[in-house]
Structures are given as C-alpha cells and as structure tokens.
C-alpha cells in the first residue's frame, strides 16, 4: 500500500466529504482564527480547486446533500443564522435564513431531500450582542427548503446525574457521595453524532455542558412529537442501526454500553462495550470497542444479536478515526499512526505505518479503486489500497459515508 498524496488545509479539519467515489473532496476547516470557517474543494491529487472563507461560530458545521450542494451553517450580518448552499464550482446556490431566537446557535443540522432538520442550543457568549444571554431552552426543528419552520420541539433535559458521578462539599458533610441530580448550567448538543434522521424518526442528543451527562431524544420526523427519551448517562457515540432504529452509546463515570433502540423508542439490545461502530447491510455491528471489565482493553469486536460479542484483535488505545467498511466486510481506519484494516474473519493487517502519534484522527473515506482518504488534524492523506468498494448499510451512512450527512431515508 502506498501514500498517494498528502496536502495541508488552512486549519483543523472538521468535516470532509465527497459527492462521488472519484471525488472531488469537500473539506470544512477553521480559518485564520477560530471564528473563521474555510470550505475547500480538492481533487484526489491534492490540487485545491477553490476555497471560500466565511464568518464562523467557532464550530464549523457543514453537510453535503445528495444533489451536490454543500450546506454550511454560518452567522448572518445581522446576528442571525443561515445555511449557505455552495455548488460544486464554488458559487453560492442560495442562502436559507433560519428564524431563530435571541441567544440561539445551530448546534447541529442535516440536509434532507426537502429541507433541513436542525438542533438549536445556546450560543457561545463571544457570539452574542452586549446584554444578550445564551438561550436556556434547546430545541429541534424541521424546515422546508426555503426556511419555513414546519415544527419546533423544545427539549427539556431536566436535572441530570449518574451513579458514577461523585461530589464532596458542605452539603455532603465533606463525605464522598453520589452527586444529586441538578439542573444543568447550560445545555449543548452531544459531542458525537448529535443529530440523526432515519426513516420517520429523529435521534437528537443533548448533554449538560459541564458534566457531559445527557440524553437522546427520539422524535417523530413528520410531526416533531416526542416518542421516547433515554435515561441520563455520559453521552458518547450514536449511530443509525436501520430504518427508525439507532445505537446509543454511553462511556464515562464507570459506565460503558451500547444500546439499540427501535422505532418505538424501546431498548431492544444492550452490549457492555462501546466505541466507533459500523452497521452493514445485514445489520452486523462491529468496530473499536472498549469495556469496563476487570480485563478492560481496547479491541475490535463484532456485536451479536443475542447481546453477546465476538472479540477480535487488540488495539493500542481508543483513538481511531471514524471507520469505513468495504463490500468484503473489511473495516479500515486510522489508529496509532497506522492505517489498518480488519477483515470479516477479524484478522488485522497494517496497510501503512508512520511515526505520526497525533491522537486527532477524523474520518476515513473509502473512494473508488480502493483509494482511502484520511483526515488528520489539518492534513488529508490519500492511500492506494486493494480494498473493495464502499459497502452499503445503515452505518456507514450519515456521518461515516461519502456525503457526511447522517440521514437514512
């Protein structure tokens, strides 16, 4: 396997996507400062086709639609929020102004065939006009293509705690006790996969900004009505597991689990491990998995329908890129300075080895002809491999597919 090309972008990469297995790539990064967002179009040889800079919010967010329009969330001149549609040639298709409340921020969004679904949360103080405060009422809303709000559902995270959270203060008599449930000081979208759409269901994750303890809210896609909500837990990675079905992960404060929820919002399976998972067309769940057993270790695992797991090769640590799976069932990802692949028989092989020990891997994209693209910090690396084409399935889909848009219609 060979390193085909390597190129730098203006700042740390927040997302990378491709419209077609032949490219080009669309990367969304920070610019000269945290409040600038840069969108770049790059061909597979590393040549920059065009770049556009926009005022940002400190968290660049973009989604590539099936039609080829790259949608970017950005502030407007008047302090509002908009979604900017950028065409493949770098020109602006149109700008959709999103009606919003004072102190709100687009925390996450996905591009739909007929519009958008958006998670709103409190804006960062540095983005607010003097005298304004961040919104304390997060919500999820659905919009038409022209920005008309179809429904808006307020989110009540409620007082949160977890058995693994401890506190010691005057209220506990200076004894270590389980922390009492408390209203969050501020609520933010969950860090990992905060907004997913599958069939007629939406999974929106929100968390206490201080503790990271949160919940996933399942909403009806048509009406916005709340279907179900998970118990509070340290939020981690979520995924689309099928039409109307999701994987919800928890990790931290001594908890480690992956749970599968169906269209009714009920838990149908649970595994005592968690990590960056993939779900193929047969519903097989596999990927990096951590556990909190006495022999806790990072390793590649396959999760079975009977709530069991099949252990695969050990991995050096938990830091891997979001993986991709080919049609032969081989999973490819960046780990510990290496591009590695684990086949359907759980055998691991190293495709490329470097002395790069950065623990900031992004996404792994599998393009045509076995070309693997890896975002790493502010760099994109492209490798020629013997891997097959990208597999179909619920996940890769969304945040792990070429478009980087977590929607399963």
Coordinates of C-alpha atoms in Angstrom, one line a residue, residues 17-213:
X17 CA -17.0 14.6 2.2
X18 CA -17.2 13.6 -1.4
X19 CA -20.1 13.6 -3.8
X20 CA -18.7 10.6 -5.8
X21 CA -16.1 7.9 -5.3
X22 CA -14.0 9.7 -7.9
X23 CA -14.0 12.9 -5.9
X24 CA -13.5 15.8 -5.5
X25 CA -13.3 16.2 -1.7
X26 CA -15.0 19.0 0.2
X27 CA -13.3 19.9 3.5
X28 CA -14.6 22.3 6.1
X29 CA -11.9 23.7 8.4
X30 CA -11.1 26.5 10.7
X31 CA -9.5 29.5 9.0
X32 CA -7.0 32.1 10.3
X33 CA -8.9 32.3 13.6
X34 CA -11.5 30.2 15.4
X35 CA -14.3 32.5 14.2
X36 CA -13.5 31.9 10.6
X37 CA -14.6 28.9 8.5
X38 CA -13.0 27.8 5.3
X39 CA -14.5 25.5 2.7
X40 CA -12.1 23.9 0.3
X41 CA -12.7 21.7 -2.8
X42 CA -9.7 19.4 -3.5
X43 CA -9.2 16.9 -6.2
X44 CA -7.7 13.5 -5.4
X45 CA -4.2 14.6 -6.5
X46 CA -4.2 17.2 -3.8
X47 CA -4.8 20.2 -6.0
X48 CA -7.1 22.9 -4.5
X49 CA -9.9 23.7 -6.9
X50 CA -11.3 26.5 -4.9
X51 CA -11.6 27.9 -1.4
X52 CA -14.2 30.1 0.3
X53 CA -14.0 31.8 3.7
X54 CA -17.0 32.7 5.9
X55 CA -17.6 34.2 9.3
X56 CA -17.9 31.3 11.7
X57 CA -19.1 30.4 15.2
X58 CA -16.0 28.5 16.4
X59 CA -17.5 25.2 15.4
X60 CA -17.6 24.8 11.6
X61 CA -20.6 22.7 10.5
X62 CA -21.4 21.5 7.0
X63 CA -23.3 18.8 5.2
X64 CA -23.1 17.6 1.6
X65 CA -26.5 16.9 0.1
X66 CA -27.2 14.2 -2.5
X67 CA -27.8 16.9 -5.1
X68 CA -24.2 18.0 -4.7
X69 CA -24.8 21.2 -2.8
X70 CA -22.6 21.7 0.3
X71 CA -24.6 23.3 3.1
X72 CA -22.7 25.4 5.6
X73 CA -24.1 26.9 8.9
X74 CA -22.9 30.4 9.4
X75 CA -23.9 33.7 11.2
X76 CA -25.6 36.4 9.2
X77 CA -24.6 40.1 9.2
X78 CA -27.5 40.9 11.5
X79 CA -26.5 38.3 14.1
X80 CA -28.9 35.6 12.9
X81 CA -28.2 32.2 11.5
X82 CA -28.3 30.9 7.9
X83 CA -27.5 27.8 5.9
X84 CA -25.4 28.7 2.8
X85 CA -25.7 26.4 -0.2
X86 CA -22.4 26.1 -2.1
X87 CA -22.4 24.5 -5.6
X88 CA -19.6 22.2 -6.9
X89 CA -18.0 25.1 -8.7
X90 CA -17.7 27.1 -5.5
X91 CA -20.5 29.6 -6.4
X92 CA -23.4 30.2 -4.0
X93 CA -26.6 28.5 -4.9
X94 CA -28.8 30.2 -2.3
X95 CA -28.8 31.2 1.3
X96 CA -31.6 30.0 3.6
X97 CA -32.2 32.3 6.6
X98 CA -33.3 30.3 9.7
X99 CA -35.7 32.2 12.0
X100 CA -34.1 31.9 15.5
X101 CA -34.4 33.2 19.0
X102 CA -32.0 35.5 20.8
X103 CA -29.0 33.6 22.1
X104 CA -29.5 30.5 19.9
X105 CA -27.0 28.7 17.8
X106 CA -27.2 26.0 15.2
X107 CA -25.8 23.2 17.2
X108 CA -26.2 20.5 14.5
X109 CA -28.1 20.0 11.3
X110 CA -28.7 17.5 8.5
X111 CA -29.7 18.2 4.9
X112 CA -32.9 16.5 3.8
X113 CA -34.3 15.9 0.4
X114 CA -37.0 18.6 1.0
X115 CA -35.3 20.8 3.6
X116 CA -33.4 20.6 6.8
X117 CA -33.5 19.3 10.4
X118 CA -31.7 21.5 13.0
X119 CA -30.7 21.2 16.6
X120 CA -30.6 24.5 18.4
X121 CA -28.7 25.2 21.6
X122 CA -27.3 28.2 23.5
X123 CA -24.8 30.3 21.5
X124 CA -21.3 30.9 22.8
X125 CA -21.0 34.1 24.8
X126 CA -18.4 35.6 22.4
X127 CA -21.1 35.4 19.6
X128 CA -23.7 37.3 21.5
X129 CA -24.5 41.0 21.3
X130 CA -24.0 43.0 24.6
X131 CA -26.7 42.3 27.1
X132 CA -27.7 39.0 25.4
X133 CA -27.6 35.7 27.2
X134 CA -27.3 32.2 25.7
X135 CA -30.7 30.5 25.2
X136 CA -31.5 28.1 28.0
X137 CA -34.2 26.2 26.0
X138 CA -32.7 23.9 23.4
X139 CA -34.9 22.6 20.6
X140 CA -35.1 20.5 17.5
X141 CA -36.8 22.0 14.4
X142 CA -37.6 20.9 10.8
X143 CA -37.6 23.4 7.9
X144 CA -38.7 23.4 4.3
X145 CA -36.2 24.2 1.5
X146 CA -36.9 27.9 1.8
X147 CA -36.5 28.0 5.6
X148 CA -40.2 27.8 6.7
X149 CA -40.4 26.1 10.1
X150 CA -42.6 23.0 9.9
X151 CA -42.3 22.1 13.5
X152 CA -40.2 23.1 16.5
X153 CA -39.9 20.8 19.6
X154 CA -38.5 22.2 22.9
X155 CA -36.1 19.9 24.7
X156 CA -36.2 19.5 28.5
X157 CA -33.0 17.8 29.6
X158 CA -34.1 18.0 33.2
X159 CA -31.9 17.5 36.3
X160 CA -29.2 15.1 35.5
X161 CA -26.8 12.9 37.4
X162 CA -25.3 9.4 37.1
X163 CA -24.4 6.8 39.7
X164 CA -20.7 7.2 38.8
X165 CA -20.7 11.0 39.4
X166 CA -19.4 11.8 42.8
X167 CA -19.3 15.0 44.8
X168 CA -17.8 16.2 48.1
X169 CA -18.9 19.5 49.7
X170 CA -20.5 21.0 52.7
X171 CA -23.9 19.6 51.6
X172 CA -22.5 16.1 51.9
X173 CA -20.7 16.8 55.2
X174 CA -17.5 16.6 53.2
X175 CA -18.1 12.9 52.5
X176 CA -17.8 11.5 49.0
X177 CA -21.3 10.7 47.8
X178 CA -23.1 10.2 44.5
X179 CA -23.9 13.6 43.1
X180 CA -27.5 14.6 43.4
X181 CA -29.4 15.3 40.2
X182 CA -29.1 19.0 39.3
X183 CA -30.4 21.2 36.5
X184 CA -27.6 21.8 34.0
X185 CA -25.9 25.2 34.0
X186 CA -26.1 25.1 30.2
X187 CA -27.2 22.5 27.6
X188 CA -25.3 21.7 24.4
X189 CA -25.7 19.3 21.6
X190 CA -24.0 16.0 22.3
X191 CA -20.4 16.0 21.0
X192 CA -20.7 12.8 18.9
X193 CA -23.3 12.3 16.2
X194 CA -25.8 14.8 17.9
X195 CA -28.5 14.6 15.2
X196 CA -29.5 11.6 13.1
X197 CA -32.5 11.0 10.9
X198 CA -33.7 7.5 10.0
X199 CA -37.0 6.8 8.3
X200 CA -39.7 8.6 10.3
X201 CA -37.6 9.1 13.4
X202 CA -35.1 11.7 14.6
X203 CA -32.5 11.0 17.3
X204 CA -31.2 14.2 18.9
X205 CA -28.6 14.1 21.6
X206 CA -28.2 16.9 24.2
X207 CA -25.9 17.0 27.3
X208 CA -25.1 19.1 30.3
X209 CA -22.2 21.2 29.2
X210 CA -20.3 20.8 32.4
X211 CA -20.6 17.1 33.2
X212 CA -21.3 15.6 29.7
X213 CA -24.2 13.6 31.1

